Coordinates of C-alpha atoms in Angstrom, one line a residue:
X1 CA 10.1 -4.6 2.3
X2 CA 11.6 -8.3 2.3
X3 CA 11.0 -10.1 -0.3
X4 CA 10.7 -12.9 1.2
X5 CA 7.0 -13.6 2.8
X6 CA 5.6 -10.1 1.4
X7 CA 1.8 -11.8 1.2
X8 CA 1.5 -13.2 4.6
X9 CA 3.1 -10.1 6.0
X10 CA -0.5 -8.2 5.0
X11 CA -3.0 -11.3 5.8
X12 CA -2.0 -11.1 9.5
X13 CA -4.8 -10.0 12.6
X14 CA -2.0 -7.6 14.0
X15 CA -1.4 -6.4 10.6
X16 CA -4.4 -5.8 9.6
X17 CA -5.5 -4.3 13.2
X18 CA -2.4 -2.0 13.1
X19 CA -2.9 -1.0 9.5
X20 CA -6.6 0.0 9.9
X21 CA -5.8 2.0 13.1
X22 CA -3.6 4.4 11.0
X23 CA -3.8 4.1 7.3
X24 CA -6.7 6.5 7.3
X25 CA -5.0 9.3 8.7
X26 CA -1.4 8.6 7.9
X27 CA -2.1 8.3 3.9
X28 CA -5.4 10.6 4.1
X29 CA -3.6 12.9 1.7
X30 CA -3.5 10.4 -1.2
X31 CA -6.6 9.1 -0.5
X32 CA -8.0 12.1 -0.6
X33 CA -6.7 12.7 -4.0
X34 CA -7.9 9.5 -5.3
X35 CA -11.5 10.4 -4.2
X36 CA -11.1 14.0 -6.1
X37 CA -9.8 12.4 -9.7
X38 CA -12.7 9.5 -8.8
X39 CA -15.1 12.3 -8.4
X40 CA -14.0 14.2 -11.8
X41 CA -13.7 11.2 -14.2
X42 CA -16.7 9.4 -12.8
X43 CA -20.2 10.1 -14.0
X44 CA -22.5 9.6 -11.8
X45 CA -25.4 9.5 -14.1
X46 CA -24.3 6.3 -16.0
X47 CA -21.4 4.7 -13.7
X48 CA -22.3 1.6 -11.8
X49 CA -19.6 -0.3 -10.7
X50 CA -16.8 0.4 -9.1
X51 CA -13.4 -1.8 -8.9
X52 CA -11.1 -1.4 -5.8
X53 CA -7.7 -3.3 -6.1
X54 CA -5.6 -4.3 -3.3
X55 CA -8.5 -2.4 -0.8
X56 CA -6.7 -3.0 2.2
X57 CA -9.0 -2.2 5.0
X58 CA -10.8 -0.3 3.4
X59 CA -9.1 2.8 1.7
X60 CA -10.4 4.5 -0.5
X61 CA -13.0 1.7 -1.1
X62 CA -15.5 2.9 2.2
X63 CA -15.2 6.5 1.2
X64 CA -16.1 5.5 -3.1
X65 CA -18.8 3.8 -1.6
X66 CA -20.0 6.5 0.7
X67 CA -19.2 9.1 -2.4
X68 CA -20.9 7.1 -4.9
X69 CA -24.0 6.1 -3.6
X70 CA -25.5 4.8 -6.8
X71 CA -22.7 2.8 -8.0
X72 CA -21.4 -0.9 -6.5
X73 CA -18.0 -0.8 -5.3
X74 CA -16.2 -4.0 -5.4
X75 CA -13.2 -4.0 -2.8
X76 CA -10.6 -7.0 -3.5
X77 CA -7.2 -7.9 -1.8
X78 CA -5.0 -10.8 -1.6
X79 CA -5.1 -10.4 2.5
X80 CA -8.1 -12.1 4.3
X81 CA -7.7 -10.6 7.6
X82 CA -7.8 -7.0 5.8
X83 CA -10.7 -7.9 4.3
X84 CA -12.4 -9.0 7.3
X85 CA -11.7 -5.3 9.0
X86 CA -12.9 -3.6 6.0
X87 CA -16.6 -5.7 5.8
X88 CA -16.4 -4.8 9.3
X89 CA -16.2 -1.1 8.9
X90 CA -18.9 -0.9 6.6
X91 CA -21.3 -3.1 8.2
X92 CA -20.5 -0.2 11.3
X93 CA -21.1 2.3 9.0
X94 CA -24.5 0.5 7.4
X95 CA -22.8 0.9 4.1
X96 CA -24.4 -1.4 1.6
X97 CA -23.3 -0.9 -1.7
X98 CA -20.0 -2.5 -1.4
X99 CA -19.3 -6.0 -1.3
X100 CA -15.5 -7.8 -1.0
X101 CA -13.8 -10.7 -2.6
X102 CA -10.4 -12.1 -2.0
X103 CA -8.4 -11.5 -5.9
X104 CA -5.1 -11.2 -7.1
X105 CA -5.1 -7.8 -9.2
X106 CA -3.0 -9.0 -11.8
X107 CA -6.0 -12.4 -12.2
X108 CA -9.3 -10.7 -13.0
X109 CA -10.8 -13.4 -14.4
X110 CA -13.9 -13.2 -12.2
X111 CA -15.0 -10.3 -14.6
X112 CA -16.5 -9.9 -17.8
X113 CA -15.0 -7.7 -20.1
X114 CA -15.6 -4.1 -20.2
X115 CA -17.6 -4.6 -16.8
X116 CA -16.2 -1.6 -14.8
X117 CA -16.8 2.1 -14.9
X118 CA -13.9 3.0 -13.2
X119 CA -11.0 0.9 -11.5
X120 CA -9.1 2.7 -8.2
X121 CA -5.9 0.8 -7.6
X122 CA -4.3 3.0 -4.1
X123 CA -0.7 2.2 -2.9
X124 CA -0.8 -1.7 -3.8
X125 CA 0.5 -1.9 -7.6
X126 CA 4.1 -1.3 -6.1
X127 CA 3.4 -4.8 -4.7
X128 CA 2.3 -6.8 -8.0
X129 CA 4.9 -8.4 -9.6
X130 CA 4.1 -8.4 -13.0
X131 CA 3.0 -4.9 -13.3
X132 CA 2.2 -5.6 -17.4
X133 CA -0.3 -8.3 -17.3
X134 CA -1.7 -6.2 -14.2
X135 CA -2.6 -3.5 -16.0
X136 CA -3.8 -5.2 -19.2
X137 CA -6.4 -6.9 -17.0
X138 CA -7.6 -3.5 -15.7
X139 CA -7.8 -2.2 -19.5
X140 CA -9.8 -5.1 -20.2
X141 CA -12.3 -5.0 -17.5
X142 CA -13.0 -1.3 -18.1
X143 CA -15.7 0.1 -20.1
X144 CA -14.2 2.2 -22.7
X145 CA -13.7 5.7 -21.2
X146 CA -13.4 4.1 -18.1
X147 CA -11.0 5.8 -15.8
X148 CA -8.1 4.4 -14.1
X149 CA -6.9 5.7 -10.9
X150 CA -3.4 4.5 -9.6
X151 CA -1.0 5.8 -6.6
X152 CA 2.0 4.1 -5.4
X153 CA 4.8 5.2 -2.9
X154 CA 7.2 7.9 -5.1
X155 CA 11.1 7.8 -5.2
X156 CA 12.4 6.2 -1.8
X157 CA 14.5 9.8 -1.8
X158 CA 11.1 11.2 -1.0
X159 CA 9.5 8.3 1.5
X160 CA 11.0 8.7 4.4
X161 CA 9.3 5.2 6.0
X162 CA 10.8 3.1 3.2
X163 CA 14.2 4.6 3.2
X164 CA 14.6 4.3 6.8
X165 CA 12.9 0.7 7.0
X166 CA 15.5 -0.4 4.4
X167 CA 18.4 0.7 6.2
X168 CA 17.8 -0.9 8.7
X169 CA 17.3 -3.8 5.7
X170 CA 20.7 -3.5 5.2
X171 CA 22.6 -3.4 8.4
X172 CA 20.5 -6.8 9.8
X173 CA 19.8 -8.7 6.7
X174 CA 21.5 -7.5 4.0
X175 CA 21.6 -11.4 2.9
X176 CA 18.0 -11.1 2.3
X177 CA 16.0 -10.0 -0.7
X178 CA 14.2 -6.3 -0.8
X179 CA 11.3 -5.8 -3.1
X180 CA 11.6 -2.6 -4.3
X181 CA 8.6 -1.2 -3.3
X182 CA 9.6 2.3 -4.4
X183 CA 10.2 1.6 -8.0
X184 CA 7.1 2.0 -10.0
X185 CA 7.0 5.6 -8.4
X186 CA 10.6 6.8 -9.8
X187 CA 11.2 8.7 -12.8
X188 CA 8.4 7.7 -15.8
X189 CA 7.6 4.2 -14.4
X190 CA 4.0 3.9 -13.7
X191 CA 3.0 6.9 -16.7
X192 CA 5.2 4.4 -19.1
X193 CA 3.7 1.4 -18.1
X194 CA 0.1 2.7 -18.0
X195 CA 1.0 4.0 -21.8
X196 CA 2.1 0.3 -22.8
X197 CA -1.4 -0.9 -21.6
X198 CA -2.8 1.6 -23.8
X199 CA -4.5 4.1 -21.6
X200 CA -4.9 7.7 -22.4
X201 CA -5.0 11.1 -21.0
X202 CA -2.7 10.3 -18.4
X203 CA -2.5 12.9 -15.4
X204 CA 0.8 12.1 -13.0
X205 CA 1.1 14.6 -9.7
X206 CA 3.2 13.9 -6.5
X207 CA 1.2 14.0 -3.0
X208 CA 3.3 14.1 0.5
X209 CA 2.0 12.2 3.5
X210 CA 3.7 13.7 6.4
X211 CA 3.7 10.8 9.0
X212 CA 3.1 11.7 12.9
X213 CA 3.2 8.7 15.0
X214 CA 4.6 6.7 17.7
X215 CA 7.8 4.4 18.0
X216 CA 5.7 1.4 18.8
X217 CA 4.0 1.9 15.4
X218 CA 6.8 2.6 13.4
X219 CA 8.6 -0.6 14.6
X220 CA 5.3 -2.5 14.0
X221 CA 4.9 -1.9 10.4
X222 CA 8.5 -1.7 10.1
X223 CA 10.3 -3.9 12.0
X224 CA 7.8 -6.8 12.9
X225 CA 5.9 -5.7 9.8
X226 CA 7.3 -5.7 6.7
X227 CA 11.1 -6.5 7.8
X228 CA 9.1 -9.4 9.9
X229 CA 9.5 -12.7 7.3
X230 CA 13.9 -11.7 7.2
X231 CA 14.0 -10.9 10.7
X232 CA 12.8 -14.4 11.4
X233 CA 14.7 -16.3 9.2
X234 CA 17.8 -14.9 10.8
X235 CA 16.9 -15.4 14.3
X236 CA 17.3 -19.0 13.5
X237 CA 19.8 -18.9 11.6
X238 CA 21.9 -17.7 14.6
X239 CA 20.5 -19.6 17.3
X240 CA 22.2 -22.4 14.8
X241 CA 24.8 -21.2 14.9
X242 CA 25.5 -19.2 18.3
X243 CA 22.8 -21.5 20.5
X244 CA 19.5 -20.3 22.2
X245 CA 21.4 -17.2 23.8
X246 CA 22.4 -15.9 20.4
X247 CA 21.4 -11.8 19.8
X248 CA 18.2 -11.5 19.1
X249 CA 18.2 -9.3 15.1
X250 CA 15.0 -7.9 16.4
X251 CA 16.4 -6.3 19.4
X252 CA 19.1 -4.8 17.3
X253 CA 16.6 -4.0 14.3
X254 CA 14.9 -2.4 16.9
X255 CA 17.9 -0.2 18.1
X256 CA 19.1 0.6 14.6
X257 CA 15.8 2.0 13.9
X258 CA 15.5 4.2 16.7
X259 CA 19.3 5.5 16.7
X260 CA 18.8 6.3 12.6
X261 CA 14.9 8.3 13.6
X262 CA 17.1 10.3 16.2
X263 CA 19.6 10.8 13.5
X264 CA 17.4 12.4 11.5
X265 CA 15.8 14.4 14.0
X266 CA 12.4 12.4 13.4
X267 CA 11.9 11.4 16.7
X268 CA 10.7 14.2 18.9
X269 CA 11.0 15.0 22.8
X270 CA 7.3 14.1 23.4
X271 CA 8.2 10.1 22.2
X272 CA 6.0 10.8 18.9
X273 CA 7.7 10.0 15.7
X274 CA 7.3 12.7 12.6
X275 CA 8.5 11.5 9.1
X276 CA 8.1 14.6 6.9
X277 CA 8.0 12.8 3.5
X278 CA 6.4 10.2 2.3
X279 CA 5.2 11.2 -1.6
X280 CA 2.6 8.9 -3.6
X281 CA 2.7 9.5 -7.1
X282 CA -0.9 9.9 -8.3
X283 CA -1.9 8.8 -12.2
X284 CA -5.2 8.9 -12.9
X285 CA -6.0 7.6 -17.6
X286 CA -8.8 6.7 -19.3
X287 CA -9.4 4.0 -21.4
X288 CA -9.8 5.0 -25.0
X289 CA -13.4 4.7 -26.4
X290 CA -12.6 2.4 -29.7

C-alpha cells in the first residue's frame, strides 16, 4: 500500500462498497479462525463485552455478534463510510447487540480500564503505526484473562495480492512511500510484540486465503484502491510536466498488473482471477490475571 493517503483510501463509498462485496468470502478463512479461538477463549457464562478494532464492514464483528448473543460487541474503525455498511448489515440482519463508534485503535480512551472480555483485532493492526502503544491500550482495556485475538497479512512471500500490488508499486511509483503492510506478519513480529505488551499464552498459526475473483476487482482494490493516493499524485505530476496528453500511470498501472497476473498464470481463460496465497498469521493471548 502507499503510504501516502492510507486513511482516506478505506473511508471512501466505492471502497467501502467494493470491500463489503468481497471481504466475506475472500478472507472467510481467517475469519473463520478468529470466530473459533473467540469461541474457545470466551466464556459465555460471564463475558459481556466484546471489542472489535479496525471492524471494517463488518468482519468478524456481525458474526461475534450473531455467535455471542449475550455479550455487546463494540465494532470501531477509523473509516466512516465502512462503518456506515456495517450498521447497515446488521440493522438487515436485526442484529441488536452491536453498536459502532468511529476510534483509532492505538486511542482507547473512550474505555475504562479492564472493561473488555475479549478484544478481536482482524487484518487492521498491519495498518497502525505505532504497534506498541496499540497494544498496551488493548492490555489495559481487557479484564484480566481477557483474550486477545489478532491476524494480520503473513510474509508478502506468501500474499500473493500484496506482492503483486507492490510491483506494480515499483515500476509506476517507485518515488512514492510503501507501508509495509506485510511486516508485523514476518518472522516473530506480532508474537514479540504481543510479549512486550505483556500477554500470555500466546497461540501463533498461519491461515491461507486463496483469492478467486475478477480483474475489475483486483484493479479496484489494487490499483484505484490502495495504489490510488500515488497514482494520483503522479498523474499530475506529468501532466506538469508533459501537458494534458501526458500517459495516464493508471492506464499503465493497469497494464502492468494484468501482464504480471498472466505471468504468473493467475489469470485464467474464463477472465476470473485466482491468487493461490494469501496467508494471515493468527495470534490469539490472554491477559494475565494479576
Amino acid at each position: 500500500m502507499s503510504a501516502n493517503g492510507a486513511a482516506e483510501f478505506w473511508n471512501t463509498k466505492e471502497l467501502s462498497e467494493t470491500y463489503a462485496n468481497n471481504s466475506r468470502d475472500f478472507f472467510r478463512p481467517t475469519t473463520d479462525k478468529v470466530l473459533q479461538l473467540a469461541e474457545e477463549l470466551v466464556d459465555r457464562t460471564t463475558a459481556r463485552n466484546i471489542l472489535d478494532l479496525a471492524s471494517g464492514t463488518g468482519n468478524p464483528a456481525i458474526r461475534l455478534a450473531l455467535a455471542f448473543p449475550d455479550c455487546h460487541v463494540h465494532a470501531t474503525d477509523l473509516a466512516p463510510a465502512m462503518l456506515k455498511v456495517l450498521d447497515a448489515s446488521a440493522t438487515d440482519l436485526k442484529i441488536s447487540n452491536i453498536s459502532s463508534s468511529v476510534v483509532d485503535a492505538k486511542d482507547l480512551a473512550f474505555a475504562g480500564n479492564a472493561s473488555y472480555d475479549a478484544i478481536t483485532f482482524s487484518l487492521g493492526l498491519q495498518l497502525v503505526k505505532d504497534t506498541a502503544k496499540c497494544l498496551s491500550e488493548c492490555a489495559r482495556v481487557l479484564k484480566p484473562g481477557g483474550a486477545l485475538i489478532i491476524s494480520v497479512p503473513g510474509p508478502i512471500s506468501k500474499t500473493d495480492g500484496a506482492r503483486t500490488t507492490k510491483e506494480v508499486h515499483d515500476r509506476v511509483i517507485p518515488s512514492d512511500p510503501w507501508m509495509d503492510v506485510n511486516a508485523m506478519g514476518t518472522g516473530d513480529a506480532l508474537k514479540t510484540a504481543a510479549e512486550k505488551a505483556g500477554f500470555q499464552q500466546l497461540c501463533v498459526s498461519e491461515v491461507n486465503n486463496p483469492i478467486t475473483g475478477s480483474l475489475d476487482q483486483m484493479k479496484a482494490i489494487s490499483i484505484r484502491g490502495l495504489l490510488s493516493a500515488g497514482l494520483k499524485t503522479e498523474d499530475e505530476q506529468r501532466k506538469k510536466r508533459h501537458g494534458p496528453d501526458a500517459k495516464s500511470c493508471y492506464a499503465e498501472a493497469d497494464k502492468i498488473l494484468e501482464e504480471l497476473l498472466r505471468q504468473y498464470g493467475w489469470l485464467q481463460a474464463d477472465g476470473l482471477i485466482h491468487l493461490p496465497s494469501n496467508v494471515a498469521i493468527v495470534l490469539s493471548a490472554v491477559k494475565p490475571m494479576s
